Coordinates of C-alpha atoms in Angstrom, one line a residue:
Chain A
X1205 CA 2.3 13.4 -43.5
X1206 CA 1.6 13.0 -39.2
X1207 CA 3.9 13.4 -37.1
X1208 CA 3.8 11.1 -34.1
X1209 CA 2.4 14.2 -32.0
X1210 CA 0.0 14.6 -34.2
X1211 CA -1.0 11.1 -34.2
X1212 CA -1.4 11.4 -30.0
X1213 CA -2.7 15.0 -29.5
X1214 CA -6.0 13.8 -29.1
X1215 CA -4.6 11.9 -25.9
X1216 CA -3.0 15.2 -24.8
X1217 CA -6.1 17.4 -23.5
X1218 CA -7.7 15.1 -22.1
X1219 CA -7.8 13.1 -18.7
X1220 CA -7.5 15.0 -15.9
X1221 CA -11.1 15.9 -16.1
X1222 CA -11.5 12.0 -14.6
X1223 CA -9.2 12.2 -12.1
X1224 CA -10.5 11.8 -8.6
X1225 CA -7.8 11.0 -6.0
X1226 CA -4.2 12.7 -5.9
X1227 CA -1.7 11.5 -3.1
X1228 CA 1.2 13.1 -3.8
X1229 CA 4.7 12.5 -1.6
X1230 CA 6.1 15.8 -2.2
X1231 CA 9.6 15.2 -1.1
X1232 CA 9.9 13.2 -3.9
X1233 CA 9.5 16.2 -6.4
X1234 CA 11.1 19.3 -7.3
X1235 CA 10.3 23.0 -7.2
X1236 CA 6.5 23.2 -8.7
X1237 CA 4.3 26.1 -8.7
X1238 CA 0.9 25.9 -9.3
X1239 CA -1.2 28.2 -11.5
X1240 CA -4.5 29.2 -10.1
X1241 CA -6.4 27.3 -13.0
X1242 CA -4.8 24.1 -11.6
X1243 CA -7.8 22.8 -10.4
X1244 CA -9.9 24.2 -12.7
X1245 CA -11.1 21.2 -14.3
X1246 CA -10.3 18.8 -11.8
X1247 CA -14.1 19.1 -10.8
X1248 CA -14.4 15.2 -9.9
X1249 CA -11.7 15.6 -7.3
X1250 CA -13.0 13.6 -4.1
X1251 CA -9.1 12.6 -2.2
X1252 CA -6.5 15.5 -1.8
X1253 CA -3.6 14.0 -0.1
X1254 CA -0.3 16.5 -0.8
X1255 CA 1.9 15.0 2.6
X1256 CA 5.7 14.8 3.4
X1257 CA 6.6 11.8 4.6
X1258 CA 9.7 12.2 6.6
X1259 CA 8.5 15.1 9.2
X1260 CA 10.6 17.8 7.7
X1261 CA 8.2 20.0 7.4
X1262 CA 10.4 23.2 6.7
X1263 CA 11.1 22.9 3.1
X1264 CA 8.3 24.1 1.0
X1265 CA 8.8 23.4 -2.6
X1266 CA 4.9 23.4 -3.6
X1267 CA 4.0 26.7 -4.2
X1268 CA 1.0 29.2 -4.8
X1269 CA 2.2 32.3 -5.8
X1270 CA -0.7 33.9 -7.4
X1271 CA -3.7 31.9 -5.0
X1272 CA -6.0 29.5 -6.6
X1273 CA -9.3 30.7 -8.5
X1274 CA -11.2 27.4 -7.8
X1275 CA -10.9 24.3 -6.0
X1276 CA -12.7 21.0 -6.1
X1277 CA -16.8 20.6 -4.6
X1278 CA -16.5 17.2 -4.3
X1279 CA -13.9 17.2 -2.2
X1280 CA -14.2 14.9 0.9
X1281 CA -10.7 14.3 2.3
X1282 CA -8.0 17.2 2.0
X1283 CA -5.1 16.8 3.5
X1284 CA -2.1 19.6 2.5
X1285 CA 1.0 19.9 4.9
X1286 CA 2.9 22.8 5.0
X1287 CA -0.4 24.5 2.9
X1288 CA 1.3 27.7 1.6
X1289 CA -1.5 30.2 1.5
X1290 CA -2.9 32.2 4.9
X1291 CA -6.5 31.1 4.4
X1292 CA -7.8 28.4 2.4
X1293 CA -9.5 30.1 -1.2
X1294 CA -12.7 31.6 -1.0
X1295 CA -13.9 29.2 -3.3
X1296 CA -12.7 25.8 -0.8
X1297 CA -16.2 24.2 -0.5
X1298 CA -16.7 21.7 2.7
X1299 CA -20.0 20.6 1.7
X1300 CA -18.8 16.9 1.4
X1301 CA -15.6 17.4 3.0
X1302 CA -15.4 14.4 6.1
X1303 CA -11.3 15.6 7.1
X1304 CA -9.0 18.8 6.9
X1305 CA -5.9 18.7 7.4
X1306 CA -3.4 20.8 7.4
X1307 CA 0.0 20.2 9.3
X1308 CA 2.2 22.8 9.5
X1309 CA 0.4 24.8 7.3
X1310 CA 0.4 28.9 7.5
X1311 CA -3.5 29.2 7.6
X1312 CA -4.4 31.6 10.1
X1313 CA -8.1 31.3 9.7
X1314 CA -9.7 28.5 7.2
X1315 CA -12.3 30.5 4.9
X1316 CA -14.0 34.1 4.5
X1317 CA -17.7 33.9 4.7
X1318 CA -20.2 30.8 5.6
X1319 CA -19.7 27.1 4.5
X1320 CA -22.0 24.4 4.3
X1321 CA -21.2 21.0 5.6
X1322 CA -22.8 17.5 5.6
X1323 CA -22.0 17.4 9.1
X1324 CA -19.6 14.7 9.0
X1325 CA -17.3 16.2 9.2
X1326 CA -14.5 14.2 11.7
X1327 CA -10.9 16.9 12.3
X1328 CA -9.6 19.9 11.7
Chain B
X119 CA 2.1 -2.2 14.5
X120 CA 1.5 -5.5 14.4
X121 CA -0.2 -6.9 11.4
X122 CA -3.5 -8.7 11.7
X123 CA -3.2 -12.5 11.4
X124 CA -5.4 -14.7 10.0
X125 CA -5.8 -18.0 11.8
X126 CA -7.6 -19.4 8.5
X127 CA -3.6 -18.6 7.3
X128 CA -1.8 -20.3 9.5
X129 CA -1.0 -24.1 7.7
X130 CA 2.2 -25.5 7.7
X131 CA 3.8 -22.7 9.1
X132 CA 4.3 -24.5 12.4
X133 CA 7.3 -26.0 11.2
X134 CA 8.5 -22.8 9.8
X135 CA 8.1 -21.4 13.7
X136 CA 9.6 -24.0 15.2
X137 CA 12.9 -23.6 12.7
X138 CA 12.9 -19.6 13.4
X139 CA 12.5 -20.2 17.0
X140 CA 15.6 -22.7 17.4
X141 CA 17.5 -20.2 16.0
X142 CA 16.7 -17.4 18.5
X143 CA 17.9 -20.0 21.2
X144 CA 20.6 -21.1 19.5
X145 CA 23.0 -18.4 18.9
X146 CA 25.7 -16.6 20.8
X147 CA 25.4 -14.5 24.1
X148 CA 25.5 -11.3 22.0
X149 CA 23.3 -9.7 19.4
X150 CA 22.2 -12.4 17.1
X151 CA 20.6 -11.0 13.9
X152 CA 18.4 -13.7 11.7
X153 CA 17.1 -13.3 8.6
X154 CA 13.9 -14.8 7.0
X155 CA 13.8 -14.6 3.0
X156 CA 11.4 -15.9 0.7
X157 CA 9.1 -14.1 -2.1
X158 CA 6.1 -12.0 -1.7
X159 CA 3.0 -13.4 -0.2
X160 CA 4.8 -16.4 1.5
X161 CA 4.4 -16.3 4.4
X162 CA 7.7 -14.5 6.1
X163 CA 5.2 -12.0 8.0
X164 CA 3.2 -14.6 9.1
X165 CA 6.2 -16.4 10.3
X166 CA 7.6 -13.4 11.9
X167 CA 4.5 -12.3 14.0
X168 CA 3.9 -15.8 15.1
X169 CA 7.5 -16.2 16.2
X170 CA 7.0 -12.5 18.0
X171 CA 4.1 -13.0 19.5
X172 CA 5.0 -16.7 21.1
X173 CA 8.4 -15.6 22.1
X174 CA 8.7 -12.0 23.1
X175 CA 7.8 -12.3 27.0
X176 CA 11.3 -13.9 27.4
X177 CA 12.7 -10.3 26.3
X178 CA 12.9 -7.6 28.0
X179 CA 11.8 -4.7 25.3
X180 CA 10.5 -5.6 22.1
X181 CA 9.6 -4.2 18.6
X182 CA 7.8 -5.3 15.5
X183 CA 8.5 -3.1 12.6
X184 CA 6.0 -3.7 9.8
X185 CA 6.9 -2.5 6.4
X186 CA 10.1 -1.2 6.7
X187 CA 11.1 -0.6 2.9
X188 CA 7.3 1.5 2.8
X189 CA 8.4 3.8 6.2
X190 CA 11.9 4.2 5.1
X191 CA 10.6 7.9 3.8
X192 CA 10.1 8.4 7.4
X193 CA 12.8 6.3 9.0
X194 CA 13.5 8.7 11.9
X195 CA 10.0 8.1 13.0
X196 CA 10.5 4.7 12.5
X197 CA 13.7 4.4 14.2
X198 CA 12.2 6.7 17.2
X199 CA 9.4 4.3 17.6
X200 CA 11.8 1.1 17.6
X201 CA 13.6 2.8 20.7
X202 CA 11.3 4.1 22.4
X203 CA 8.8 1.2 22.5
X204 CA 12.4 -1.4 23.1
X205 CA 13.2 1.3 26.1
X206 CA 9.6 1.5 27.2
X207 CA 10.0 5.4 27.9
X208 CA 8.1 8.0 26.5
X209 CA 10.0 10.7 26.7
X210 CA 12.8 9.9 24.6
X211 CA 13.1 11.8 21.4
X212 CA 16.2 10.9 19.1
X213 CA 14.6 13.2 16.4
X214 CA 18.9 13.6 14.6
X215 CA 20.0 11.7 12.3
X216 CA 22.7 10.4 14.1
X217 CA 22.4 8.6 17.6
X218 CA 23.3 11.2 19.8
X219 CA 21.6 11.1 23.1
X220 CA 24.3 8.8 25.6
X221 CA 21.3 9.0 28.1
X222 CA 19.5 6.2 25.8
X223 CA 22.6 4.5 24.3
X224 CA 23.7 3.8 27.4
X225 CA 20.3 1.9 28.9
X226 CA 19.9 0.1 25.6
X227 CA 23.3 -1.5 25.9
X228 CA 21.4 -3.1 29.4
X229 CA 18.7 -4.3 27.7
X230 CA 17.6 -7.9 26.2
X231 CA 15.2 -7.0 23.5
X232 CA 13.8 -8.5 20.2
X233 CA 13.2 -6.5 17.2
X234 CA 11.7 -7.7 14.3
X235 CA 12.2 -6.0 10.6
X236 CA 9.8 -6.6 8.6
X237 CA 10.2 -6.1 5.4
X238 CA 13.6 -4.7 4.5
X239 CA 14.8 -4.3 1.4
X240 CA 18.0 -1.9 2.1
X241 CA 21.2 -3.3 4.1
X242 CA 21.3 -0.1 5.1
X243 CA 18.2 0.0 7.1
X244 CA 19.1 -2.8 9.4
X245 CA 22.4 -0.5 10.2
X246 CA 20.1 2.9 10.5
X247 CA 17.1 0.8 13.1
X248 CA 18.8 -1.7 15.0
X249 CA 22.6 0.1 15.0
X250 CA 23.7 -3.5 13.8
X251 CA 25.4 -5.3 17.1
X252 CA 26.4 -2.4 19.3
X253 CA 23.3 -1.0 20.4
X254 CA 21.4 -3.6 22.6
X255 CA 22.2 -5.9 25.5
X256 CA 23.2 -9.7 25.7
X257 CA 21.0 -11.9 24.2
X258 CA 19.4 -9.5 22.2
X259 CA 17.3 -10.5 18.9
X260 CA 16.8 -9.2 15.8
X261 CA 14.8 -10.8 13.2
X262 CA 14.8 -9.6 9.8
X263 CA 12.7 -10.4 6.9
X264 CA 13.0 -9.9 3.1
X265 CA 12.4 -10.5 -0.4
X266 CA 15.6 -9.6 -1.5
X267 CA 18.6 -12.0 0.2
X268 CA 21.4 -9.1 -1.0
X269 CA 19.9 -7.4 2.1
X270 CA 21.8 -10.1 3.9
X271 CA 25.4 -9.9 2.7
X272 CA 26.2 -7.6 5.5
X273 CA 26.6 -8.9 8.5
X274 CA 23.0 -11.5 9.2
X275 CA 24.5 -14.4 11.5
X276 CA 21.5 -16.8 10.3
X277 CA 19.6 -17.0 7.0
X278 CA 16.2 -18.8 7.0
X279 CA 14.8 -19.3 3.4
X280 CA 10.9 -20.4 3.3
X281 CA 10.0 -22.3 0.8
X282 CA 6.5 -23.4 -1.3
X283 CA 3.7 -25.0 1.0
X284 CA 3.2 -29.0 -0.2
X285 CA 0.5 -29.9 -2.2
X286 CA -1.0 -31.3 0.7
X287 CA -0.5 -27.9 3.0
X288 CA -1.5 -26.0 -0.2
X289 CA -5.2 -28.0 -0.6
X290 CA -5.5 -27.4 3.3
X291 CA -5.4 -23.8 3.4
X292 CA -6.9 -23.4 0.1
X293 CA -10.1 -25.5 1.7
X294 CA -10.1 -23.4 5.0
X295 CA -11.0 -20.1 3.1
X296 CA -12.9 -22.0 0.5
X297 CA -15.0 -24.3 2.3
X298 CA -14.2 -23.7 6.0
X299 CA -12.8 -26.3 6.5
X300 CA -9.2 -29.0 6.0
X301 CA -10.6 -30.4 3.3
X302 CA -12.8 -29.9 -0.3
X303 CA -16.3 -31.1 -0.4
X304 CA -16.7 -34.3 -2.3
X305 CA -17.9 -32.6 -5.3
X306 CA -15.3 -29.8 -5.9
X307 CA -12.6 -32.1 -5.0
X308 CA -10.4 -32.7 -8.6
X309 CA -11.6 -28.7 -9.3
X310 CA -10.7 -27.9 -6.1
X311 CA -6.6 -29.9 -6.9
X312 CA -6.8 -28.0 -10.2
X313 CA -7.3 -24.7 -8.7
X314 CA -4.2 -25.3 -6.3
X315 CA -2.3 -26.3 -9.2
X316 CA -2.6 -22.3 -9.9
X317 CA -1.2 -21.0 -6.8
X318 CA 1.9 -22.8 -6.5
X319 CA 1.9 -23.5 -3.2
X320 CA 2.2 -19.3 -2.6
X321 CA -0.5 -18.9 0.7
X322 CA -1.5 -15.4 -0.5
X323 CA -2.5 -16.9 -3.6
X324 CA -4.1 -19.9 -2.1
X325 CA -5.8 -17.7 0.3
X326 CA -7.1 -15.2 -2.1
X327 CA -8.6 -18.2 -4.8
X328 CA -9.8 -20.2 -2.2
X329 CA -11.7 -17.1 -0.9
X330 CA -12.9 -15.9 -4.8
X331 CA -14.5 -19.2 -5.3
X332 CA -15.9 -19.9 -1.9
X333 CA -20.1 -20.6 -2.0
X334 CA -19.2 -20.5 -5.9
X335 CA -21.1 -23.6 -8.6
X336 CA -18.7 -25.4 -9.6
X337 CA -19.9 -24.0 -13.5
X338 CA -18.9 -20.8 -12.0
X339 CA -15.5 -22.3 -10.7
X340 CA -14.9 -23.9 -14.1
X341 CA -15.0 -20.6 -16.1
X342 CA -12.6 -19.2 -13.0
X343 CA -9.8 -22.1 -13.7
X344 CA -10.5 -21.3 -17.5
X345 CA -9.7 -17.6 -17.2
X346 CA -6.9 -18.5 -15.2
X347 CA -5.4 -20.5 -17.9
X348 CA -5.8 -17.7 -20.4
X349 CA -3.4 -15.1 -18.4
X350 CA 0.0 -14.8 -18.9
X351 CA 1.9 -17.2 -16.7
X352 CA 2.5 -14.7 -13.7
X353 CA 0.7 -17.3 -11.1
X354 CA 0.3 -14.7 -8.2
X355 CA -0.9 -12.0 -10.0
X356 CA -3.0 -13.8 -12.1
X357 CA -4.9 -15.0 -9.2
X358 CA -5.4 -11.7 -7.8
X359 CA -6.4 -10.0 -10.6
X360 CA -9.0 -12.8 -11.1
X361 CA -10.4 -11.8 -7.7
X362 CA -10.5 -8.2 -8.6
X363 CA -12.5 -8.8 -11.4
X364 CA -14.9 -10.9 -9.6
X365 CA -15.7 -7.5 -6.9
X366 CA -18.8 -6.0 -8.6
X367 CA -18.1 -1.9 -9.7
X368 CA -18.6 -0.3 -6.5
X369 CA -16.4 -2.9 -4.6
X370 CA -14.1 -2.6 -7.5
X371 CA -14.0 1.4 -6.6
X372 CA -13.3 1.2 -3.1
X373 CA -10.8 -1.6 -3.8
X374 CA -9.1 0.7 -5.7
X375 CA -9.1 3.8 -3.9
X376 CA -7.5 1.6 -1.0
X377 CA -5.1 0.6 -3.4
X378 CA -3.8 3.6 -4.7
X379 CA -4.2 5.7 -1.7
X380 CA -6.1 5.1 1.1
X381 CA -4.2 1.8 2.7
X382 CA -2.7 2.4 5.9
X383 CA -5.3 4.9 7.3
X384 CA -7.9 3.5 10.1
X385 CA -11.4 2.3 9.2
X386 CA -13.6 4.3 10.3
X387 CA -11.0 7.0 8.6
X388 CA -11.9 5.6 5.8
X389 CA -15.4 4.6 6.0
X390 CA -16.0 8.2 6.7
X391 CA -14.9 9.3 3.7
X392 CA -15.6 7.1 1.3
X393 CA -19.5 7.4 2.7
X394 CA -18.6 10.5 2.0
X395 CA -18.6 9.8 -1.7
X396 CA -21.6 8.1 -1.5
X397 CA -20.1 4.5 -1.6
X398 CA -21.6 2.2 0.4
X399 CA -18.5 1.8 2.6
X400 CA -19.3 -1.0 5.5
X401 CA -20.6 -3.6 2.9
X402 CA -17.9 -3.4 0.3
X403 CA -15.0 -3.5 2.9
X404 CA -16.7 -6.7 4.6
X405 CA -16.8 -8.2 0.9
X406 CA -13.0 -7.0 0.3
X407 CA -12.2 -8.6 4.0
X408 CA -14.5 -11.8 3.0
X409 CA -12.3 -11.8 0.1
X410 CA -8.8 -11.6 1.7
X411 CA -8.2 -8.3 -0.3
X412 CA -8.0 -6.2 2.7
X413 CA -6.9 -7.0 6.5
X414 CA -7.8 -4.7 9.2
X415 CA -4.8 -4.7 11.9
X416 CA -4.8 -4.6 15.2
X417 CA -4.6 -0.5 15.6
X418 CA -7.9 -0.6 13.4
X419 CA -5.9 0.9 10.2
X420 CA -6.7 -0.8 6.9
X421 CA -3.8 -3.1 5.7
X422 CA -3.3 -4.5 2.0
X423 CA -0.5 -6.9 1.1
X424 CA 2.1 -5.1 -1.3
X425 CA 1.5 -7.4 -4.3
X426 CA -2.6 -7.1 -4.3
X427 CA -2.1 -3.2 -4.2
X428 CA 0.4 -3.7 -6.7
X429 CA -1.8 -5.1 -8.6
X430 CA -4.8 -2.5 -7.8
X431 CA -2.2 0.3 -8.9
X432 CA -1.3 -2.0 -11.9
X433 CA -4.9 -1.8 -13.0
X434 CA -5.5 1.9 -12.5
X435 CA -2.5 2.9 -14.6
X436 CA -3.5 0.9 -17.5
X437 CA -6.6 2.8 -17.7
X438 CA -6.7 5.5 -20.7
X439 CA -6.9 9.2 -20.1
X440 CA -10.0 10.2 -19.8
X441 CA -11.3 7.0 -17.7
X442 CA -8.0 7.5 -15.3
X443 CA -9.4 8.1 -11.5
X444 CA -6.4 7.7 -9.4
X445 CA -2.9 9.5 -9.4
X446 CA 0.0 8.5 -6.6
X447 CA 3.3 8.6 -8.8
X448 CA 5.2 11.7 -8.1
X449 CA 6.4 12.2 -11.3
X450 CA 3.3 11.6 -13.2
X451 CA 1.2 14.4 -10.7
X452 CA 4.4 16.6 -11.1
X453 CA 3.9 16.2 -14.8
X454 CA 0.0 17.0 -14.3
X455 CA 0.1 19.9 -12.2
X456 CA 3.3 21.2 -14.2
X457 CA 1.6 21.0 -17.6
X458 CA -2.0 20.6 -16.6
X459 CA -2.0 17.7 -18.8
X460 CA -2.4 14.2 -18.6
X461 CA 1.0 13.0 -20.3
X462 CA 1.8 10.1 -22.8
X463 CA 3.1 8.4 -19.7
X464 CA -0.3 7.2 -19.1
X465 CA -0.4 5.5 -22.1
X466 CA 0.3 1.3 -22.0
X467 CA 2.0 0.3 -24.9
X468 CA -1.2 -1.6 -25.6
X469 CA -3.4 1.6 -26.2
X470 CA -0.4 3.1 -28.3
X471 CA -0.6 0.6 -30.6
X472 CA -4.4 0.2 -31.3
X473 CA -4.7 3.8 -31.4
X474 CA -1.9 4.2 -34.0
X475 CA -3.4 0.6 -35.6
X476 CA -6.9 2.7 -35.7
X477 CA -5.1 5.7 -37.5
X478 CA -3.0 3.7 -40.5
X479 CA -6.6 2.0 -40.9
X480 CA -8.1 5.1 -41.9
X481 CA -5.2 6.6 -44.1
X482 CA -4.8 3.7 -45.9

């Protein structure tokens, strides 16, 4: 006979290929580290907004411990505070990005190698 | 942060500002804190800022707080703003928790200032902003609005409760954003009653119709009050999700990235990166402005009232996986990121049910 997760497994795999705007208040989570597939097949990905909302910016419980093999080319807002990593992924494409930003972030230099822009780009 | 004001909102609230304001001058030498309480989209805002805005040159430092309960994640911002702008002095930073620096307590005690809450839904904040009664000098003001009146228990001297426009109020404003002007045109006037009938008197509701249906055929207004009757008997939201589903797709989009997680930054923020995606920014916020969707306040940031972008998130999470665009719940992005999996959270009951409907058909 099915069993209920049967019955929903075809629900299961699918749907964050659609997703195209995260804002996530990361105080309000726990501990979570990210593989570097995570966005893998979040290829629609246009708003990135991973913020802390009470200016306590020491506590870093996002992490990336093993960097991030690809990253959204849509992307046109990205805005990470406390970004873990020393330079954003080689991979980080700007073509349609309009803002960066990256409060109290570690980045020492944004990207190896050239980028392309659509030259509206507004902050950094 | 003031929030923007619509002069085609303001009916029958002059009686509501003339109430609020004979409490301020009533009310003993020292801190007098009043509350204003009524439901979502009635005004209380509206009130407040009026009140504010005629009152606060007799005051010596003043503060208008919009949307407490959504900046309470924040609050020491928020409470450093409230000080700093009631003190008037830049360089004050009371970045602890606690009140520490004497320096400030000391010249606030001097001072005859009016705060305004808006939007509270904690007792606790009034204590954590406004210190209660010790904190400022004879006089002093505090106004606080809500839709919750538990907020009140501690400590309010003064409660205010606004009530329902009339029927005549209600067909007034309704008119303004329909037809510019007091009153129906002759031809849409018994449509124009029956539409009112559906917004209960709430102005955000009235506002929103009469704005969905203005330069609308009355055929057109017809299937409107049909649809209307159809939905579940939740007036306000009913209302606004009829005005949603009047925005054509791309309107719909932008509507909904506002909603779920744009609201709050500026315009041309905004504009920028929406363009961006190549929506055509400019003319669909004019539409969501013409439509009383979206107001842009005073410091140029894009403002939504909480019930519409309730509504907006409302819509987005009863979409199924795979046609899901937006994502703003902490636990459902932790879930996401944790699993890299859309989870059964997601689901409405709804889709459940004709999914598993879908399935029995097939093994039976």
């Amino acid at each position: 006979m099915f069993n209920t997760l049967n019955l929903f497994t075809p629900f299961i795999f699918q749907g964050i290929e659609s997703i195209e705007c995260v804002v996530l208040d990361m105080s309000q989570i726990k501990e979570l580290t990210l593989s570097p597939q995570t966005f893998q097949r979040t290829h629609r990905l246009r708003v990135l907004i991973f913020y802390i909302p009470s200016g306590d910016m020491r506590r870093i419980n996002v992490h990336i411990s093993r960097g991030l093999d690809c990253m959204p080319l849509e992307i046109s807002y990205f805005r990470w505070d406390c970004f873990p990593l020393k330079s954003l992924p080689p991979q980080f494409c700007a073509e349609k990005l309009v803002e960066l930003d990256m409060k109290h972030s570690r980045i020492g230099k944004l990207w190896d190698g050239v980028q392309v822009f659509c030259g509206n780009l507004l902050t950094s | 942060m003031i929030p923007h004001v619509q002069k085609k909102g303001l009916v029958g609230i002059s009686r509501h500002i003339a109430h609020v304001e004979s409490m301020l001058c009533s009310g003993s030498a020292d801190v007098h804190i009043i509350g204003i309480w009524g439901m979502g989209g009635i005004g209380k805002t509206t009130i407040a800022d009026a009140v504010f805005t005629k009152v606060s040159y007799q005051y010596e430092g003043c503060y208008f707080a919009a949307n407490v309960r959504e900046r309470w994640g924040n609050r020491i911002k928020l409470r450093n703003e409230v000080l700093v702008d009631v003190l008037g002095d830049q360089s004050i930073n009371i970045s602890t928790p606690t009140m520490s620096s004497a320096f400030a307590v000391e010249r606030l005690k001097c001072k005859k200032v009016l705060v305004v809450l808006d939007d509270v839904s904690l007792s606790e904040q009034i204590e954590y902003l406004v210190g209660g009664r010790d904190w400022f000098g004879p006089g002093s003001r505090i106004i606080v609005t809500t839709r919750n009146k538990e907020v009140f228990n501690s400590g309010v001297d003064e409660v205010y409760q606004v009530t329902v426009l009339d029927s005549h109020e209600a067909l007034k404003l309704f008119s303004l954003n329909a037809f510019q002007q007091d009153s129906p045109l002759i031809e849409y006037q018994h449509l124009s009653e029956r539409a009112v009938g559906y917004a209960k008197g709430i102005p955000l509701a009235l506002k929103v119709l009469g704005s969905h249906l203005r330069s609308k055929r009355p055929k057109e207004w017809e299937s409107a009050l049909e649809k209307l009757k159809k939905y579940p008997k939740d007036e306000i939201y009913d209302v606004l999700r009829l005005s949603y589903e009047g925005l054509d797709p791309e309107e719909q989009e932008i509507f909904l990235d506002i909603a779920c997680c744009l609201k709050g930054q500026t315009k041309s923020q905004i504009t920028s990166i929406l363009d961006a995606c190549d929506f055509s920014t400019e003319i669909g916020m004019r539409s969501l402005e013409d439509k009383s969707l979206v107001t842009v306040s005073k410091n140029n940031t894009v403002q939504m009232h909480d019930l519409i972008q309730e509504m907006g998130r409302f819509v987005e999470s009863e979409k199924k996986p795979g046609e899901r665009k937006r994502l703003w719940d902490p636990k459902e992005i932790y879930d996401v990121f944790k699993h890299n999996r859309v989870g059964f959270k997601f689901l409405s009951l709804h889709h459940i049910s004709k999914y598993v409907q879908r399935i029995s058909k097939l093994i039976c």
